[in-house]
Amino acid sequence: MLIMRWFGPRCPVSPEEDAWVASSLTWLMGEFGRGPLELPPVRPADLVPAGYAGGVQEARTLLDAICLRMGVDPVRVELELHSREVPDGHLRLRAGHPVIGVAFGHAADPVPLVATIAHELGHVLLVGDGRIKPDRPDAERLADLVTVYFGLGVFGSRVAVRCPRRAPGLTLPLYAYALANYAWQRGEHAPDWLGELRFGSRVRVRRGLRHLAYRAADPASAHSL
């Protein structure tokens, strides 16, 4: 058994990160139920219309669709597009309503726009709805994980590829491992939606799935390497 553990698929993240993903997903299940896991993951073609040009109404339509997917009333949320460069967007309150601000240039690219909106809506669900305190150390990572839980992780993963060392959200390896855990919770061992990810992310997610399968067969092997 020791030899099997030695040569088994190693966990692709640290023990602390592994524990954080597991405990956070369990917490999200308690907060939102398993319903989000039972819906098919959102692919860019499902959400972004052909010919998308980044106009105000187009961006608003995307926001409304993401709100509905994440269980947020679209009426609650305002969207501002402006000329000032805010690469990752920002969230503020106006008259008690969340306002997501995005630069026009950022809105022209639908994949990072969806990732940004979903991330900020994660903050609405977590902080705005009183589930966590705004100064929680892992609030940014948890907001990213919320997007994965609601089936929008493909978008965030693509952005993480562009900015692999971005902080304080999920790093590229942790994003991939979160997606692997998401797939595992859905009972997927070879999800077809992996084709929507960049090559490196697909490799990382498959590595995470192999580890999760190995650990399920031999729980004592979790971090024996």
PDB file of C-alpha atoms in Angstrom, residues 44-183:
ATOM      1  CA  PRO A  44     -19.295  30.905 -23.791  1.00  0.00           C
ATOM      2  CA  ALA A  45     -21.581  29.966 -26.697  1.00  0.00           C
ATOM      3  CA  ASP A  46     -24.471  29.511 -24.243  1.00  0.00           C
ATOM      4  CA  LEU A  47     -24.197  33.064 -22.967  1.00  0.00           C
ATOM      5  CA  VAL A  48     -22.470  35.274 -25.526  1.00  0.00           C
ATOM      6  CA  PRO A  49     -24.482  35.977 -28.695  1.00  0.00           C
ATOM      7  CA  ALA A  50     -22.839  35.885 -32.100  1.00  0.00           C
ATOM      8  CA  GLY A  51     -21.678  39.322 -33.152  1.00  0.00           C
ATOM      9  CA  TYR A  52     -21.284  40.592 -29.591  1.00  0.00           C
ATOM     10  CA  ALA A  53     -19.649  44.043 -29.797  1.00  0.00           C
ATOM     11  CA  GLY A  54     -19.524  45.189 -26.174  1.00  0.00           C
ATOM     12  CA  GLY A  55     -22.298  47.762 -26.294  1.00  0.00           C
ATOM     13  CA  VAL A  56     -24.059  48.979 -23.162  1.00  0.00           C
ATOM     14  CA  GLN A  57     -27.257  47.022 -23.817  1.00  0.00           C
ATOM     15  CA  GLU A  58     -25.321  43.886 -24.761  1.00  0.00           C
ATOM     16  CA  ALA A  59     -23.326  44.065 -21.533  1.00  0.00           C
ATOM     17  CA  ARG A  60     -26.529  44.628 -19.570  1.00  0.00           C
ATOM     18  CA  THR A  61     -28.115  41.584 -21.201  1.00  0.00           C
ATOM     19  CA  LEU A  62     -25.116  39.504 -20.132  1.00  0.00           C
ATOM     20  CA  LEU A  63     -25.410  40.844 -16.585  1.00  0.00           C
ATOM     21  CA  ASP A  64     -29.093  39.909 -16.425  1.00  0.00           C
ATOM     22  CA  ALA A  65     -28.382  36.380 -17.661  1.00  0.00           C
ATOM     23  CA  ILE A  66     -25.571  35.892 -15.136  1.00  0.00           C
ATOM     24  CA  CYS A  67     -27.774  37.238 -12.345  1.00  0.00           C
ATOM     25  CA  LEU A  68     -30.468  34.705 -13.171  1.00  0.00           C
ATOM     26  CA  ARG A  69     -27.930  31.877 -13.260  1.00  0.00           C
ATOM     27  CA  MET A  70     -26.559  32.869  -9.841  1.00  0.00           C
ATOM     28  CA  GLY A  71     -29.922  33.484  -8.210  1.00  0.00           C
ATOM     29  CA  VAL A  72     -29.552  37.259  -7.938  1.00  0.00           C
ATOM     30  CA  ASP A  73     -32.496  39.496  -8.832  1.00  0.00           C
ATOM     31  CA  PRO A  74     -31.255  41.559 -11.810  1.00  0.00           C
ATOM     32  CA  VAL A  75     -33.265  44.527 -10.550  1.00  0.00           C
ATOM     33  CA  ARG A  76     -30.904  44.726  -7.564  1.00  0.00           C
ATOM     34  CA  VAL A  77     -27.783  45.280  -9.654  1.00  0.00           C
ATOM     35  CA  GLU A  78     -26.674  48.230 -11.773  1.00  0.00           C
ATOM     36  CA  LEU A  79     -23.965  48.166 -14.426  1.00  0.00           C
ATOM     37  CA  GLU A  80     -21.760  51.119 -15.299  1.00  0.00           C
ATOM     38  CA  LEU A  81     -19.483  51.238 -18.331  1.00  0.00           C
ATOM     39  CA  HIS A  82     -16.959  54.059 -18.292  1.00  0.00           C
ATOM     40  CA  SER A  83     -13.803  55.225 -20.003  1.00  0.00           C
ATOM     41  CA  ARG A  84     -11.567  54.911 -16.939  1.00  0.00           C
ATOM     42  CA  GLU A  85      -9.511  51.715 -17.076  1.00  0.00           C
ATOM     43  CA  VAL A  86     -10.518  49.290 -14.327  1.00  0.00           C
ATOM     44  CA  PRO A  87      -9.116  45.972 -15.622  1.00  0.00           C
ATOM     45  CA  ASP A  88     -10.850  43.726 -13.129  1.00  0.00           C
ATOM     46  CA  GLY A  89     -13.951  45.821 -12.522  1.00  0.00           C
ATOM     47  CA  HIS A  90     -15.153  47.041  -9.155  1.00  0.00           C
ATOM     48  CA  LEU A  91     -18.230  46.872  -6.948  1.00  0.00           C
ATOM     49  CA  ARG A  92     -19.779  49.658  -4.881  1.00  0.00           C
ATOM     50  CA  LEU A  93     -23.139  50.536  -3.394  1.00  0.00           C
ATOM     51  CA  ARG A  94     -25.431  53.334  -4.559  1.00  0.00           C
ATOM     52  CA  ALA A  95     -28.635  53.896  -2.629  1.00  0.00           C
ATOM     53  CA  GLY A  96     -28.273  50.383  -1.272  1.00  0.00           C
ATOM     54  CA  HIS A  97     -27.953  48.772  -4.709  1.00  0.00           C
ATOM     55  CA  PRO A  98     -24.785  47.033  -5.914  1.00  0.00           C
ATOM     56  CA  VAL A  99     -23.155  48.812  -8.856  1.00  0.00           C
ATOM     57  CA  ILE A 100     -20.655  46.904 -10.987  1.00  0.00           C
ATOM     58  CA  GLY A 101     -18.280  49.220 -12.821  1.00  0.00           C
ATOM     59  CA  VAL A 102     -16.416  48.044 -15.915  1.00  0.00           C
ATOM     60  CA  ALA A 103     -14.273  49.919 -18.433  1.00  0.00           C
ATOM     61  CA  PHE A 104     -15.611  50.098 -21.998  1.00  0.00           C
ATOM     62  CA  GLY A 105     -12.474  48.380 -23.280  1.00  0.00           C
ATOM     63  CA  HIS A 106     -12.946  45.544 -20.819  1.00  0.00           C
ATOM     64  CA  ALA A 107     -16.599  45.120 -21.803  1.00  0.00           C
ATOM     65  CA  ALA A 108     -15.610  44.568 -25.427  1.00  0.00           C
ATOM     66  CA  ASP A 109     -14.177  41.143 -24.560  1.00  0.00           C
ATOM     67  CA  PRO A 110     -17.103  38.995 -23.359  1.00  0.00           C
ATOM     68  CA  VAL A 111     -15.123  36.254 -21.599  1.00  0.00           C
ATOM     69  CA  PRO A 112     -13.379  38.481 -19.022  1.00  0.00           C
ATOM     70  CA  LEU A 113     -16.548  40.574 -18.782  1.00  0.00           C
ATOM     71  CA  VAL A 114     -18.583  37.522 -17.759  1.00  0.00           C
ATOM     72  CA  ALA A 115     -15.828  36.465 -15.343  1.00  0.00           C
ATOM     73  CA  THR A 116     -15.784  39.948 -13.791  1.00  0.00           C
ATOM     74  CA  ILE A 117     -19.551  40.212 -13.448  1.00  0.00           C
ATOM     75  CA  ALA A 118     -19.817  36.714 -11.970  1.00  0.00           C
ATOM     76  CA  HIS A 119     -17.021  37.462  -9.493  1.00  0.00           C
ATOM     77  CA  GLU A 120     -18.677  40.692  -8.355  1.00  0.00           C
ATOM     78  CA  LEU A 121     -22.035  38.952  -8.047  1.00  0.00           C
ATOM     79  CA  GLY A 122     -20.221  36.440  -5.872  1.00  0.00           C
ATOM     80  CA  HIS A 123     -19.457  39.330  -3.537  1.00  0.00           C
ATOM     81  CA  VAL A 124     -23.122  40.340  -3.643  1.00  0.00           C
ATOM     82  CA  LEU A 125     -24.144  36.841  -2.555  1.00  0.00           C
ATOM     83  CA  LEU A 126     -21.419  36.549   0.074  1.00  0.00           C
ATOM     84  CA  VAL A 127     -20.997  40.022   1.548  1.00  0.00           C
ATOM     85  CA  GLY A 128     -24.071  41.857   0.300  1.00  0.00           C
ATOM     86  CA  ASP A 129     -26.405  39.143   1.593  1.00  0.00           C
ATOM     87  CA  GLY A 130     -24.572  38.893   4.909  1.00  0.00           C
ATOM     88  CA  ARG A 131     -23.068  35.436   4.485  1.00  0.00           C
ATOM     89  CA  ILE A 132     -19.530  36.581   5.268  1.00  0.00           C
ATOM     90  CA  LYS A 133     -17.863  39.719   6.605  1.00  0.00           C
ATOM     91  CA  PRO A 134     -16.236  42.035   4.049  1.00  0.00           C
ATOM     92  CA  ASP A 135     -12.841  41.812   5.754  1.00  0.00           C
ATOM     93  CA  ARG A 136     -12.679  38.024   5.608  1.00  0.00           C
ATOM     94  CA  PRO A 137      -9.137  37.156   4.417  1.00  0.00           C
ATOM     95  CA  ASP A 138     -10.251  34.713   1.719  1.00  0.00           C
ATOM     96  CA  ALA A 139     -13.196  36.789   0.465  1.00  0.00           C
ATOM     97  CA  GLU A 140     -11.746  37.226  -3.037  1.00  0.00           C
ATOM     98  CA  ARG A 141     -10.908  33.547  -3.435  1.00  0.00           C
ATOM     99  CA  LEU A 142     -14.342  32.606  -2.147  1.00  0.00           C
ATOM    100  CA  ALA A 143     -16.027  34.943  -4.643  1.00  0.00           C
ATOM    101  CA  ASP A 144     -14.124  33.171  -7.421  1.00  0.00           C
ATOM    102  CA  LEU A 145     -15.166  29.797  -6.023  1.00  0.00           C
ATOM    103  CA  VAL A 146     -18.801  30.910  -6.038  1.00  0.00           C
ATOM    104  CA  THR A 147     -18.536  31.425  -9.799  1.00  0.00           C
ATOM    105  CA  VAL A 148     -17.226  27.876 -10.165  1.00  0.00           C
ATOM    106  CA  TYR A 149     -20.031  26.531  -7.983  1.00  0.00           C
ATOM    107  CA  PHE A 150     -22.660  28.243 -10.131  1.00  0.00           C
ATOM    108  CA  GLY A 151     -21.217  26.753 -13.315  1.00  0.00           C
ATOM    109  CA  LEU A 152     -19.377  29.830 -14.609  1.00  0.00           C
ATOM    110  CA  GLY A 153     -15.861  28.631 -13.875  1.00  0.00           C
ATOM    111  CA  VAL A 154     -14.889  28.284 -17.544  1.00  0.00           C
ATOM    112  CA  PHE A 155     -14.829  32.065 -17.875  1.00  0.00           C
ATOM    113  CA  GLY A 156     -12.760  32.696 -14.767  1.00  0.00           C
ATOM    114  CA  SER A 157     -10.356  29.930 -15.689  1.00  0.00           C
ATOM    115  CA  ARG A 158      -9.661  31.557 -19.049  1.00  0.00           C
ATOM    116  CA  VAL A 159      -8.926  34.856 -17.324  1.00  0.00           C
ATOM    117  CA  ALA A 160      -6.659  33.097 -14.830  1.00  0.00           C
ATOM    118  CA  VAL A 161      -4.633  31.736 -17.761  1.00  0.00           C
ATOM    119  CA  ARG A 162      -4.012  35.302 -18.890  1.00  0.00           C
ATOM    120  CA  CYS A 163      -3.037  36.396 -15.368  1.00  0.00           C
ATOM    121  CA  PRO A 164      -1.708  33.195 -13.709  1.00  0.00           C
ATOM    122  CA  ARG A 165      -0.263  35.000 -10.678  1.00  0.00           C
ATOM    123  CA  ARG A 166      -3.175  37.273 -10.039  1.00  0.00           C
ATOM    124  CA  ALA A 167      -4.036  37.971  -6.433  1.00  0.00           C
ATOM    125  CA  PRO A 168      -5.917  37.753  -4.168  1.00  0.00           C
ATOM    126  CA  GLY A 169      -8.336  35.582  -6.139  1.00  0.00           C
ATOM    127  CA  LEU A 170      -7.844  31.984  -7.189  1.00  0.00           C
ATOM    128  CA  THR A 171      -4.495  31.286  -8.823  1.00  0.00           C
ATOM    129  CA  LEU A 172      -4.431  29.254 -12.031  1.00  0.00           C
ATOM    130  CA  PRO A 173      -3.553  25.944 -10.256  1.00  0.00           C
ATOM    131  CA  LEU A 174      -6.193  26.535  -7.590  1.00  0.00           C
ATOM    132  CA  TYR A 175      -8.806  27.468 -10.192  1.00  0.00           C
ATOM    133  CA  ALA A 176      -8.127  24.215 -12.030  1.00  0.00           C
ATOM    134  CA  TYR A 177      -8.356  22.211  -8.813  1.00  0.00           C
ATOM    135  CA  ALA A 178     -11.608  23.955  -7.909  1.00  0.00           C
ATOM    136  CA  LEU A 179     -12.990  22.973 -11.320  1.00  0.00           C
ATOM    137  CA  ALA A 180     -11.834  19.395 -10.747  1.00  0.00           C
ATOM    138  CA  ASN A 181     -13.700  19.318  -7.433  1.00  0.00           C
ATOM    139  CA  TYR A 182     -16.746  20.872  -9.108  1.00  0.00           C
ATOM    140  CA  ALA A 183     -16.718  18.142 -11.757  1.00  0.00           C
TER     141      ALA A 183
END
